[in-house]
Coordinates of C-alpha atoms and ligand atoms in Angstrom, one line a residue:
M1 CA 99.3 86.9 101.1
C2 CA 98.5 89.7 98.7
G3 CA 95.2 91.5 98.8
I4 CA 93.1 92.1 95.7
F5 CA 90.2 94.4 95.3
G6 CA 88.0 95.4 92.4
A7 CA 85.0 97.6 92.0
V8 CA 82.4 98.3 89.2
A9 CA 80.0 101.1 90.0
R10 CA 76.9 102.3 88.1
E11 CA 78.3 105.8 88.1
G12 CA 80.8 108.0 89.9
D13 CA 84.5 107.4 90.4
V14 CA 85.8 104.3 92.1
S15 CA 89.4 105.3 92.7
G16 CA 88.8 106.4 96.3
A17 CA 86.9 103.1 97.0
L18 CA 89.8 101.2 95.5
L19 CA 92.4 102.9 97.7
E20 CA 90.2 102.5 100.8
G21 CA 89.6 98.8 100.0
L22 CA 93.3 98.2 99.6
R23 CA 94.0 100.0 102.9
R24 CA 91.8 97.5 104.6
L25 CA 93.6 94.6 102.9
E26 CA 97.1 95.9 103.5
Y27 CA 97.6 93.4 106.3
R28 CA 97.8 90.7 103.6
G29 CA 101.0 92.0 102.1
Y30 CA 102.8 95.3 101.9
D31 CA 105.8 95.0 99.5
S32 CA 104.2 97.1 96.8
A33 CA 100.7 98.3 95.7
G34 CA 99.0 99.2 92.5
L35 CA 95.7 100.3 90.9
A36 CA 94.3 100.2 87.4
V37 CA 91.1 101.9 86.1
V38 CA 89.4 102.4 82.8
T39 CA 88.5 106.1 82.6
T40 CA 85.3 107.5 81.1
R41 CA 87.6 108.6 78.2
G42 CA 88.2 104.9 77.5
D43 CA 91.9 104.8 78.7
L44 CA 93.3 102.0 80.7
E45 CA 95.5 103.6 83.3
V46 CA 97.9 102.0 85.8
R47 CA 99.7 103.4 88.8
R48 CA 102.1 101.3 90.9
A49 CA 104.6 101.9 93.7
E50 CA 107.1 100.0 95.6
G51 CA 106.5 99.8 99.4
R52 CA 103.5 100.6 101.4
L53 CA 100.1 101.8 100.2
A54 CA 101.0 105.3 101.3
A55 CA 103.6 105.4 98.5
L56 CA 100.9 104.5 95.9
A57 CA 98.6 107.2 97.4
A58 CA 101.4 109.7 97.0
R59 CA 102.0 108.5 93.4
L60 CA 98.3 109.1 92.6
R61 CA 98.5 112.6 94.1
E62 CA 101.5 113.4 91.8
S63 CA 99.9 111.8 88.8
S64 CA 96.1 111.4 89.1
F65 CA 94.1 109.4 86.5
G66 CA 93.1 111.4 83.5
G67 CA 89.4 111.3 84.2
S68 CA 86.8 109.7 86.3
A69 CA 86.5 105.9 86.3
S70 CA 83.6 103.6 87.4
V71 CA 85.6 100.4 87.1
G72 CA 89.0 99.4 88.5
I73 CA 91.2 96.9 90.3
G74 CA 93.9 97.1 92.9
H75 CA 96.5 95.0 94.6
T76 CA 98.7 95.0 97.6
R77 CA 101.6 92.5 97.3
W78 CA 103.4 90.0 99.5
A79 CA 106.3 89.1 97.1
T80 CA 106.8 85.4 96.0
H81 CA 108.2 85.5 92.5
G82 CA 110.4 88.5 91.8
A83 CA 111.8 91.2 94.1
P84 CA 109.5 93.7 95.8
V85 CA 110.1 96.4 93.2
E86 CA 107.8 98.5 91.0
R87 CA 108.2 96.4 87.8
N88 CA 106.9 93.3 89.8
A89 CA 104.0 95.2 91.4
H90 CA 100.5 94.3 90.2
P91 CA 98.4 95.0 88.1
H92 CA 100.3 93.3 85.3
R93 CA 99.7 94.2 81.7
D94 CA 99.5 92.3 78.4
C95 CA 101.7 93.3 75.4
G96 CA 99.2 95.6 73.9
G97 CA 98.1 97.5 77.0
E98 CA 94.6 96.2 76.4
L99 CA 94.1 94.5 79.8
V100 CA 95.5 94.1 83.3
V101 CA 95.4 91.3 85.9
V102 CA 95.8 91.3 89.7
H103 CA 96.5 87.9 91.3
N104 CA 97.0 86.3 94.7
G105 CA 98.6 82.8 94.8
I106 CA 101.2 80.9 92.8
I107 CA 101.0 79.8 89.2
E108 CA 103.1 76.6 89.4
N109 CA 103.6 76.0 85.7
Y110 CA 104.4 79.7 84.9
L111 CA 107.9 78.9 83.5
D112 CA 106.5 76.6 80.9
L113 CA 103.7 79.0 80.1
R114 CA 106.1 81.9 79.9
R115 CA 108.4 80.0 77.5
D116 CA 105.6 79.1 75.2
L117 CA 104.1 82.7 75.3
A118 CA 107.6 84.2 74.6
A119 CA 108.1 81.8 71.7
R120 CA 104.8 83.2 70.3
G121 CA 106.1 86.7 70.5
H122 CA 104.9 87.9 73.9
R123 CA 107.2 90.4 75.7
F124 CA 107.5 90.2 79.5
A125 CA 108.1 93.2 81.8
S126 CA 108.3 91.5 85.2
E127 CA 109.7 88.4 86.9
T128 CA 106.4 87.4 88.3
D129 CA 104.4 84.3 87.7
T130 CA 101.3 86.5 87.4
E131 CA 102.2 88.2 84.2
V132 CA 101.6 85.0 82.2
L133 CA 97.9 85.3 83.0
A134 CA 97.7 88.7 81.4
H135 CA 99.4 87.4 78.2
L136 CA 97.2 84.2 78.1
V137 CA 94.0 86.2 78.4
E138 CA 95.3 88.6 75.8
E139 CA 95.8 85.7 73.3
N140 CA 92.5 84.1 74.0
L141 CA 90.6 87.4 73.9
K142 CA 92.1 88.0 70.4
A143 CA 91.4 84.5 69.3
G144 CA 87.8 84.5 70.5
A145 CA 84.9 85.8 68.6
G146 CA 83.2 89.1 69.4
G147 CA 84.5 92.6 70.0
P148 CA 83.7 95.1 72.7
A149 CA 80.0 94.6 72.1
D150 CA 80.3 91.0 73.1
A151 CA 79.9 91.3 76.8
G152 CA 80.8 87.6 77.5
A153 CA 84.1 87.7 75.5
L154 CA 86.3 88.6 78.4
A155 CA 84.9 85.9 80.7
R156 CA 85.2 83.3 77.9
A157 CA 88.9 84.3 77.4
V158 CA 89.5 83.9 81.1
H159 CA 87.8 80.4 81.1
V160 CA 90.0 79.2 78.2
S161 CA 93.2 80.7 79.6
L162 CA 92.7 79.0 83.0
A163 CA 92.3 75.6 81.4
G164 CA 96.1 75.5 81.0
V165 CA 97.0 77.0 84.3
R166 CA 98.2 74.9 87.3
G167 CA 98.4 76.4 90.8
A168 CA 96.6 78.4 93.3
Y169 CA 95.0 81.7 92.4
A170 CA 92.5 84.4 93.0
L171 CA 92.6 86.8 90.2
V172 CA 90.7 89.7 88.6
V173 CA 91.0 90.9 85.0
L174 CA 90.1 94.3 83.7
S175 CA 90.0 95.1 80.0
R176 CA 89.8 98.4 78.2
S177 CA 87.4 97.0 75.6
H178 CA 85.0 95.7 78.3
P179 CA 84.8 98.6 80.7
H180 CA 81.6 97.6 82.4
T181 CA 82.8 94.2 83.5
L182 CA 85.4 92.6 85.7
V183 CA 86.2 88.9 85.5
A184 CA 87.3 87.1 88.7
A185 CA 88.3 83.5 89.3
R186 CA 89.4 81.4 92.2
A187 CA 91.3 78.2 92.9
D188 CA 92.5 77.5 96.4
V189 CA 92.9 81.2 97.3
P190 CA 90.1 83.2 98.9
L191 CA 87.9 85.6 96.9
C192 CA 84.5 87.0 97.6
L193 CA 82.0 89.5 96.0
G194 CA 80.3 92.3 97.9
L195 CA 76.8 93.2 96.5
A196 CA 75.8 96.8 97.0
R197 CA 72.8 98.7 95.5
D198 CA 74.9 100.8 93.1
A199 CA 78.1 98.8 92.8
T200 CA 79.6 95.3 93.0
Y201 CA 83.0 94.6 94.6
C202 CA 85.3 91.7 94.7
A203 CA 88.1 91.2 97.3
S204 CA 90.4 88.8 99.0
D205 CA 88.5 89.4 102.3
V206 CA 85.2 90.8 103.5
P207 CA 86.6 93.8 105.5
A208 CA 87.6 95.4 102.2
F209 CA 84.0 96.4 101.5
L210 CA 82.3 96.0 104.9
D211 CA 81.6 99.7 105.0
R212 CA 79.7 99.5 101.7
T213 CA 77.8 96.2 101.9
R214 CA 77.3 93.1 104.1
E215 CA 75.9 90.9 101.4
V216 CA 78.6 88.6 100.4
I217 CA 79.1 85.8 97.8
F218 CA 82.0 83.5 98.6
L219 CA 83.5 82.1 95.4
H220 CA 84.3 78.3 95.5
N221 CA 87.2 76.7 93.9
G222 CA 87.0 76.4 90.2
E223 CA 84.5 79.3 89.8
V224 CA 84.7 82.3 87.5
A225 CA 82.6 85.4 88.2
E226 CA 81.5 88.0 85.6
I227 CA 81.0 91.1 87.7
T228 CA 79.0 94.2 86.7
A229 CA 77.6 97.1 88.6
G230 CA 74.2 95.4 88.7
G231 CA 75.4 92.0 90.0
Y232 CA 77.3 89.0 88.9
A233 CA 77.1 85.7 87.0
L234 CA 78.9 82.7 88.4
R235 CA 80.1 79.7 86.4
R236 CA 82.3 76.7 87.0
L237 CA 85.4 76.6 84.9
E238 CA 83.8 73.8 83.0
G239 CA 81.1 76.2 82.0
E240 CA 78.0 75.3 84.0
R241 CA 76.1 78.1 85.7
V242 CA 76.1 78.3 89.5
E243 CA 73.4 79.9 91.7
R244 CA 74.3 80.9 95.3
A245 CA 72.4 83.0 97.8
P246 CA 74.5 85.7 99.5
T247 CA 75.7 85.4 103.0
R248 CA 74.9 88.3 105.3
I249 CA 78.0 89.2 107.4
D250 CA 77.1 90.8 110.8
W251 CA 80.6 92.0 111.7
D252 CA 80.5 95.7 112.8
A253 CA 82.2 97.9 110.1
A254 CA 83.8 99.9 113.0
A255 CA 85.6 96.7 113.9
V256 CA 88.0 97.2 111.0
E257 CA 89.0 100.7 112.2
R258 CA 91.5 101.5 114.9
G259 CA 88.9 103.2 117.1
G260 CA 91.3 105.6 118.8
Y261 CA 94.1 103.1 119.5
P262 CA 97.5 103.8 118.0
H263 CA 97.6 100.3 116.5
F264 CA 95.2 97.5 115.7
M265 CA 97.2 95.1 117.8
L266 CA 96.6 97.2 120.9
K267 CA 92.9 97.5 120.1
E268 CA 92.6 93.8 119.5
I269 CA 94.4 93.0 122.8
H270 CA 91.9 95.2 124.6
E271 CA 88.9 93.6 122.9
Q272 CA 89.7 90.2 124.6
P273 CA 87.2 90.4 127.5
D274 CA 84.4 90.9 124.9
V275 CA 85.9 88.3 122.6
L276 CA 85.7 85.8 125.5
A277 CA 82.0 86.6 125.9
A278 CA 81.3 86.5 122.2
A279 CA 83.0 83.1 121.7
A280 CA 81.5 81.5 124.8
F281 CA 78.6 83.0 126.6
D282 CA 75.7 82.2 124.3
R283 CA 76.9 78.6 124.1
L284 CA 76.9 77.9 127.9
D285 CA 74.1 75.7 129.2
E286 CA 74.2 76.2 133.0
A287 CA 71.3 73.9 133.8
R288 CA 73.0 70.9 132.2
G289 CA 76.6 72.0 133.0
D290 CA 77.2 71.6 129.3
V291 CA 77.9 73.6 126.1
R292 CA 75.7 73.8 123.0
F293 CA 77.2 74.4 119.6
E294 CA 75.4 75.6 116.5
D295 CA 76.8 72.7 114.5
P296 CA 75.1 69.4 115.2
L297 CA 78.3 67.5 114.7
F298 CA 79.4 68.5 118.2
D299 CA 76.0 67.9 119.9
D300 CA 75.9 64.2 119.2
D301 CA 76.9 62.4 122.5
E302 CA 77.1 59.0 120.8
R303 CA 79.6 60.4 118.3
W304 CA 81.8 61.8 121.1
R305 CA 81.8 58.5 122.9
K306 CA 83.2 56.8 119.8
V307 CA 86.0 59.3 119.3
S308 CA 89.3 57.5 120.2
R309 CA 91.8 60.3 119.6
I310 CA 91.9 64.0 118.5
D311 CA 94.5 65.2 116.0
L312 CA 94.8 69.0 116.5
V313 CA 96.5 70.5 113.5
A314 CA 97.4 74.2 112.8
C315 CA 100.2 76.7 112.2
G316 CA 101.8 79.4 114.3
S317 CA 99.7 80.8 117.1
A318 CA 96.8 78.6 116.2
L319 CA 99.1 75.6 116.9
H320 CA 100.0 77.0 120.2
A321 CA 96.3 77.1 121.0
G322 CA 96.2 73.5 119.9
F323 CA 99.0 72.6 122.4
V324 CA 96.7 74.0 125.1
G325 CA 93.8 72.2 123.6
R326 CA 95.6 68.9 123.9
F327 CA 95.6 69.3 127.7
Y328 CA 92.0 70.3 127.7
F329 CA 90.8 67.2 125.9
E330 CA 93.0 64.9 128.0
R331 CA 92.0 66.5 131.3
L332 CA 88.3 67.3 130.8
A333 CA 87.3 64.5 128.5
R334 CA 89.9 61.9 129.1
L335 CA 90.4 61.8 125.4
P336 CA 93.9 61.2 123.9
A337 CA 95.0 64.1 121.9
Q338 CA 98.0 65.1 119.8
A339 CA 98.9 68.5 118.3
D340 CA 101.0 68.9 115.2
F341 CA 102.3 71.5 112.7
A342 CA 100.0 71.4 109.6
S343 CA 103.0 71.6 107.3
E344 CA 104.4 68.4 109.0
Y345 CA 101.2 66.5 109.5
R346 CA 100.1 66.7 105.9
Y347 CA 103.2 64.9 104.6
R348 CA 103.8 62.6 107.5
A349 CA 101.1 60.1 106.5
P350 CA 99.9 59.8 110.1
L351 CA 98.7 56.4 111.0
P352 CA 94.9 56.2 110.8
A353 CA 93.2 55.3 114.0
D354 CA 89.6 54.0 114.2
G355 CA 87.6 56.8 115.7
A356 CA 90.2 59.6 115.3
L357 CA 88.8 63.1 114.9
F358 CA 90.8 65.7 113.0
L359 CA 90.5 69.2 114.4
A360 CA 92.0 72.1 112.4
I361 CA 92.4 75.5 114.1
S362 CA 92.7 78.6 112.0
Q363 CA 91.9 82.3 112.3
S364 CA 91.7 82.9 108.5
G365 CA 90.5 79.5 107.4
E366 CA 92.7 80.0 104.4
T367 CA 96.2 78.9 105.6
A368 CA 97.5 76.6 102.8
D369 CA 99.2 74.1 105.1
T370 CA 96.2 73.8 107.4
L371 CA 93.9 73.3 104.5
G372 CA 96.3 70.8 102.9
A373 CA 96.4 68.8 106.2
A374 CA 92.6 68.9 106.5
R375 CA 92.2 67.6 103.0
E376 CA 94.7 64.9 103.6
A377 CA 92.8 63.8 106.7
A378 CA 89.5 63.8 104.8
R379 CA 91.1 61.7 102.1
R380 CA 92.1 59.2 104.7
G381 CA 88.6 59.0 105.9
L382 CA 88.8 61.1 109.1
P383 CA 85.9 63.4 110.1
V384 CA 87.3 66.9 109.8
A385 CA 86.2 69.5 112.4
A386 CA 87.5 73.0 112.5
I387 CA 87.8 76.0 114.8
V388 CA 87.7 79.1 112.5
N389 CA 87.2 82.8 112.8
A390 CA 86.6 83.9 109.2
V391 CA 83.0 83.1 108.3
G392 CA 82.6 81.5 104.9
S393 CA 86.4 80.8 104.5
T394 CA 87.6 77.7 102.7
L395 CA 88.2 75.7 105.9
W396 CA 84.8 76.8 107.2
R397 CA 83.1 75.4 104.1
E398 CA 85.1 72.3 103.7
A399 CA 85.1 71.0 107.3
H400 CA 82.4 68.5 108.3
G401 CA 81.7 70.6 111.4
V402 CA 82.7 74.1 112.5
V403 CA 83.1 76.0 115.7
G404 CA 83.1 79.7 114.8
T405 CA 85.2 81.8 117.2
H406 CA 83.2 85.0 116.7
A407 CA 86.2 87.2 117.5
G408 CA 85.4 89.6 114.6
P409 CA 88.0 90.7 112.1
E410 CA 91.6 90.8 113.3
V411 CA 93.6 93.3 111.3
G412 CA 97.0 93.3 113.3
V413 CA 99.2 90.7 111.6
A414 CA 100.1 89.2 115.0
A415 CA 97.3 87.1 116.3
T416 CA 96.0 88.2 119.7
K417 CA 92.2 88.2 120.3
T418 CA 91.8 85.3 117.9
F419 CA 94.3 83.2 119.8
L420 CA 92.3 83.8 123.0
A421 CA 89.1 82.9 121.1
Q422 CA 90.7 79.7 119.9
L423 CA 91.5 78.8 123.5
V424 CA 87.9 79.5 124.5
A425 CA 86.6 77.3 121.7
L426 CA 88.9 74.4 122.7
Y427 CA 87.9 74.7 126.3
L428 CA 84.2 74.6 125.3
L429 CA 84.7 71.6 123.0
A430 CA 86.6 69.8 125.8
I431 CA 83.7 70.4 128.2
R432 CA 81.2 69.2 125.6
A433 CA 83.3 66.0 125.0
G434 CA 83.8 65.5 128.7
R435 CA 80.0 65.8 129.4
A436 CA 79.2 63.5 126.5
R437 CA 81.7 60.9 127.5
G438 CA 80.8 61.0 131.2
A439 CA 84.2 62.3 132.2
L440 CA 82.6 65.5 133.7
T441 CA 79.5 65.4 135.9
V442 CA 76.8 68.1 135.7
E443 CA 78.3 69.8 138.7
Q444 CA 81.8 69.8 137.3
G445 CA 80.5 71.1 134.0
R446 CA 78.6 73.9 135.9
S447 CA 81.6 74.9 137.9
R448 CA 83.8 75.2 134.7
I449 CA 81.1 77.3 133.1
H450 CA 80.9 79.5 136.1
D451 CA 84.7 80.0 136.0
L452 CA 84.5 80.9 132.4
R453 CA 81.8 83.6 133.0
A454 CA 83.9 85.0 135.8
L455 CA 87.0 85.2 133.6
R456 CA 85.6 88.2 131.7
A457 CA 85.9 90.5 134.7
H458 CA 89.4 89.2 135.4
L459 CA 90.6 89.9 131.9
G460 CA 89.1 93.4 132.1
A461 CA 90.8 94.1 135.4
L462 CA 94.1 92.9 134.0
L463 CA 93.9 95.2 131.1
E464 CA 92.9 98.2 133.2
G465 CA 95.2 97.6 136.1
Q466 CA 98.8 98.4 136.9
T467 CA 100.3 95.7 134.7
R468 CA 100.6 98.0 131.7
A469 CA 102.8 100.4 133.7
A470 CA 105.0 97.6 134.9
I471 CA 105.3 96.2 131.4
A472 CA 106.2 99.6 130.0
R473 CA 109.0 99.8 132.6
I474 CA 110.4 96.4 131.7
A475 CA 110.1 97.1 128.0
E476 CA 112.1 100.3 128.4
R477 CA 114.8 98.5 130.3
E478 CA 115.0 95.4 128.0
K479 CA 114.2 96.8 124.5
D480 CA 117.8 96.2 123.4
A481 CA 118.3 92.9 125.1
K482 CA 120.1 90.3 123.0
G483 CA 117.1 88.0 123.2
F484 CA 114.5 86.6 125.5
L485 CA 113.8 83.2 126.9
F486 CA 110.2 82.3 127.9
L487 CA 109.7 79.3 130.3
G488 CA 106.6 77.5 131.3
R489 CA 105.5 74.0 132.4
G490 CA 102.4 72.1 131.5
L491 CA 99.6 74.4 130.3
Q492 CA 102.0 77.3 130.5
Y493 CA 104.5 75.9 128.0
P494 CA 102.4 76.7 125.0
I495 CA 102.0 80.2 126.4
A496 CA 105.8 80.5 126.6
L497 CA 105.9 79.6 122.9
E498 CA 103.3 82.2 122.1
G499 CA 105.0 84.9 124.1
A500 CA 108.3 84.2 122.2
L501 CA 106.5 84.2 118.9
K502 CA 104.8 87.5 119.6
L503 CA 108.1 89.1 120.5
K504 CA 109.9 87.7 117.5
E505 CA 107.4 88.7 114.9
I506 CA 106.8 92.2 115.9
S507 CA 110.0 93.4 117.6
Y508 CA 112.5 91.3 115.6
L509 CA 114.3 90.3 118.8
H510 CA 115.3 86.7 119.0
A511 CA 113.1 84.8 121.5
E512 CA 112.7 81.2 122.5
G513 CA 109.9 79.4 124.4
Y514 CA 110.9 76.4 126.3
P515 CA 109.5 73.9 128.8
A516 CA 111.0 75.1 132.1
G517 CA 112.1 71.6 133.1
E518 CA 113.9 71.0 129.8
M519 CA 116.0 74.2 130.0
K520 CA 118.8 72.5 131.9
H521 CA 119.3 70.2 128.9
G522 CA 120.8 73.0 126.8
P523 CA 119.3 76.5 126.8
I524 CA 120.6 77.1 130.3
A525 CA 123.9 77.8 128.6
L526 CA 122.4 81.0 127.2
V527 CA 121.6 82.4 130.6
E528 CA 123.5 85.6 131.5
K529 CA 122.5 89.1 132.5
A530 CA 121.8 90.3 128.9
L531 CA 119.2 87.6 128.3
P532 CA 115.9 88.3 130.2
V533 CA 114.1 85.2 131.2
V534 CA 110.3 85.4 131.5
A535 CA 108.9 82.6 133.7
L536 CA 105.2 81.7 133.7
A537 CA 104.7 81.0 137.4
T538 CA 101.0 81.2 138.1
S539 CA 99.2 78.9 140.6
S540 CA 99.4 75.2 139.6
P541 CA 100.4 71.9 141.1
L542 CA 103.7 72.4 139.1
L543 CA 104.5 75.8 140.6
E544 CA 107.2 74.5 143.0
K545 CA 109.0 72.8 140.2
T546 CA 108.8 76.0 138.2
F547 CA 110.3 77.9 141.2
T548 CA 113.2 75.5 141.2
N549 CA 113.8 76.2 137.5
M550 CA 113.7 79.9 138.2
Q551 CA 116.3 79.5 141.0
E552 CA 118.5 77.7 138.5
V553 CA 118.3 80.8 136.2
R554 CA 118.9 83.1 139.2
A555 CA 121.9 81.1 140.4
R556 CA 123.6 81.7 137.0
G557 CA 123.1 85.5 137.1
G558 CA 120.0 85.5 134.8
K559 CA 117.5 88.3 134.9
L560 CA 114.1 86.9 135.9
I561 CA 110.7 88.4 135.0
A562 CA 107.9 86.3 136.6
I563 CA 104.2 86.2 135.7
C564 CA 102.6 85.3 139.0
S565 CA 99.1 85.0 140.4
R566 CA 98.1 87.9 142.7
G567 CA 99.1 87.1 146.3
E568 CA 101.8 84.6 145.3
A569 CA 104.5 85.9 147.7
A570 CA 107.2 83.4 146.9
A571 CA 107.7 84.7 143.4
S572 CA 108.9 88.1 144.5
E573 CA 111.8 86.5 146.4
V574 CA 113.1 84.7 143.2
A575 CA 112.3 87.1 140.5
D576 CA 113.8 90.5 139.6
E577 CA 110.5 91.7 138.4
V578 CA 107.0 90.4 139.1
L579 CA 104.0 90.9 136.8
E580 CA 100.9 90.1 138.8
V581 CA 97.9 88.6 137.1
P582 CA 94.5 87.7 138.6
A583 CA 94.3 84.3 140.3
V584 CA 92.1 82.0 138.2
P585 CA 91.7 78.2 138.0
E586 CA 94.8 76.6 136.5
D587 CA 93.0 75.5 133.3
L588 CA 92.1 79.1 132.5
A589 CA 95.5 80.6 133.3
P590 CA 96.6 80.4 129.6
L591 CA 93.9 82.9 128.7
V592 CA 95.1 85.3 131.4
N593 CA 98.9 84.8 131.1
V594 CA 99.1 85.4 127.4
I595 CA 97.9 89.0 127.8
P596 CA 101.0 90.4 129.6
L597 CA 103.1 88.7 127.0
Q598 CA 101.2 90.3 124.2
L599 CA 101.6 93.7 125.9
L600 CA 105.3 93.1 126.5
A601 CA 105.9 92.3 122.8
Y602 CA 103.8 95.3 121.8
E603 CA 105.7 97.8 124.1
I604 CA 109.1 96.5 123.1
A605 CA 108.2 96.7 119.4
R606 CA 106.9 100.2 119.9
L607 CA 110.0 101.4 121.6
R608 CA 112.1 99.8 118.9
G609 CA 110.2 101.8 116.3
C610 CA 108.9 98.6 114.5
D611 CA 105.8 98.5 112.3
I612 CA 103.6 96.7 114.8
D613 CA 100.5 96.0 112.7
M614 CA 102.6 95.1 109.6
P615 CA 105.8 93.5 110.6
R616 CA 108.4 92.9 107.9
N617 CA 108.3 89.8 105.8
L618 CA 104.9 88.6 107.2
A619 CA 101.3 88.6 106.0
K620 CA 98.1 87.9 107.9
S621 CA 96.9 85.1 105.8
V622 CA 99.4 82.5 104.6
T623 CA 97.9 81.1 101.4
V624 CA 101.1 79.5 100.1
E625 CA 102.9 76.4 101.3
Ligands
LIG701 C1 101.2 84.8 114.7 C2 100.3 84.5 113.6 C3 100.5 83.3 112.8 C4 99.2 82.5 112.5 C5 99.4 81.4 111.5 C6 98.2 80.6 111.2 O1 100.9 85.9 115.4 O2 99.3 85.2 113.4 O3 101.4 82.4 113.4 O4 98.7 82.0 113.7 O5 99.9 81.9 110.3 O6 97.2 81.4 110.7 P1 95.7 81.0 110.7 O7 95.2 81.0 112.1 O8 95.0 82.1 109.9 O9 95.6 79.7 110.1

């Protein structure tokens, strides 16, 4: 939700770097965008535009900055307070045009602050919560000692201002009178610094500067950074100095480019065979029929034996992965498991159980509800484990144990490869738990590891085979359907949910995922020719029951598209259209079956002319409740 980016260079002009950084952060919000720089002439100049970054780039071409600038900040907005129009676009200014602020998050007490500031004569130009920050810093900069020569004055003004601010924020301040410094601060919203030889960057997320440096400092909550071209100084809000060694990020810079694909989503779908390998293969221990994790929390057999229940908690696609994970833990480790929406779990006051393990799942590691639920679980004394993709994110740091999914940066707003990586991580954890608890023998562990290794080739074959052409045909025919129903049983029910979510979010078609056996209790009333029904009907002990449910759809004139295992003849008799997928062991079918559903959503969204990588109203990382 909102991307912020700042740069201070020793020399040269940073406006190109700012625009490029924002381009890489645009997945975080795209309601409006803006830039501010201090030019070598000493002017503080701001350009903002409603809509996508392209509109800001056009604005800059019409009206370029009046000189080169070695310091600047930028923002791409996902609107919370105030309509997505130019006057609400960041950066926001103080009264005197002395300084500007970009912000991601929500200032909860902004109405009180705004009233007090207005009573003291401040004039507001927007409806945003952010603008109070600019006026607060303005006041405290004026009140504080020291002029332009006092390098620390801006940071002190930010420290004093934040003492009265309640809420979540990552912010960066740029002042005309301190043109060699940016001041950044963080509370509950991600912010990191990139340390290059000739410049320092700050951004909401690492990909913003990955082409310039891999040396990253992740800010912690309650920290303020004073950033110069030569480095940074970090302090806690209370004033004490903090020292922290940089983390080296080994993601490939090319991973944040489209690499010849028309959309990031399509590229990320195609990366899935490699993501499977990256998430799993180095962790597989064939000799022991077991899995080894980097984090010692998961290697302790005694600990696993004492776990009495797993609480899987997440949002959106990550929760759908959690629903699959529940089956894995129950089947492979004979361990009771439940999966819940983070936004519900955190306020439900779940009953504590002796030996319960909380397991959060999150691509970004910054989702506000997932973090809130994890903190609530920790407060109740539960050990908190997490499956996370974004290295160094808040969840990554706060969890007692982490399984990294190693999927690399995901830029498309709709989760695809990270969903698959979450399924892999859950499968591996369930094998580990099963081995530690004696629910799986060495042989059984080995056989599951073998299946997982073999899966890479199956995923590759699926992506290269005929399925894409069949999906394109179905998409062409159904692109204007009134909606879709996705049905599945057992392990396939969460995949039905995921298929429906993908379609909804990128094509804006209504879609529902439903347990196939439950359909007759209501949704069957929807069945008619104009509502395509996608049935997940791959090999499983429940297949005959799924066929029965498909017959029920067919008998009512419904149009059936079936996802079937190769060689499964019966399906073609029931379904109007069959999408064949490689036959794999039932427990791994979710990793296979989700791919045609991702492609179906992609093709329909493309034909409907939707913005696939940046669907309306959404943002990649949901840092507000
Ligand atoms: C859907 C999607 C979202 C996320 C959800 C959680 O395609 O991407 O539903 O899965 O917002 O995000 P993370 O995994 O970052 O916690």
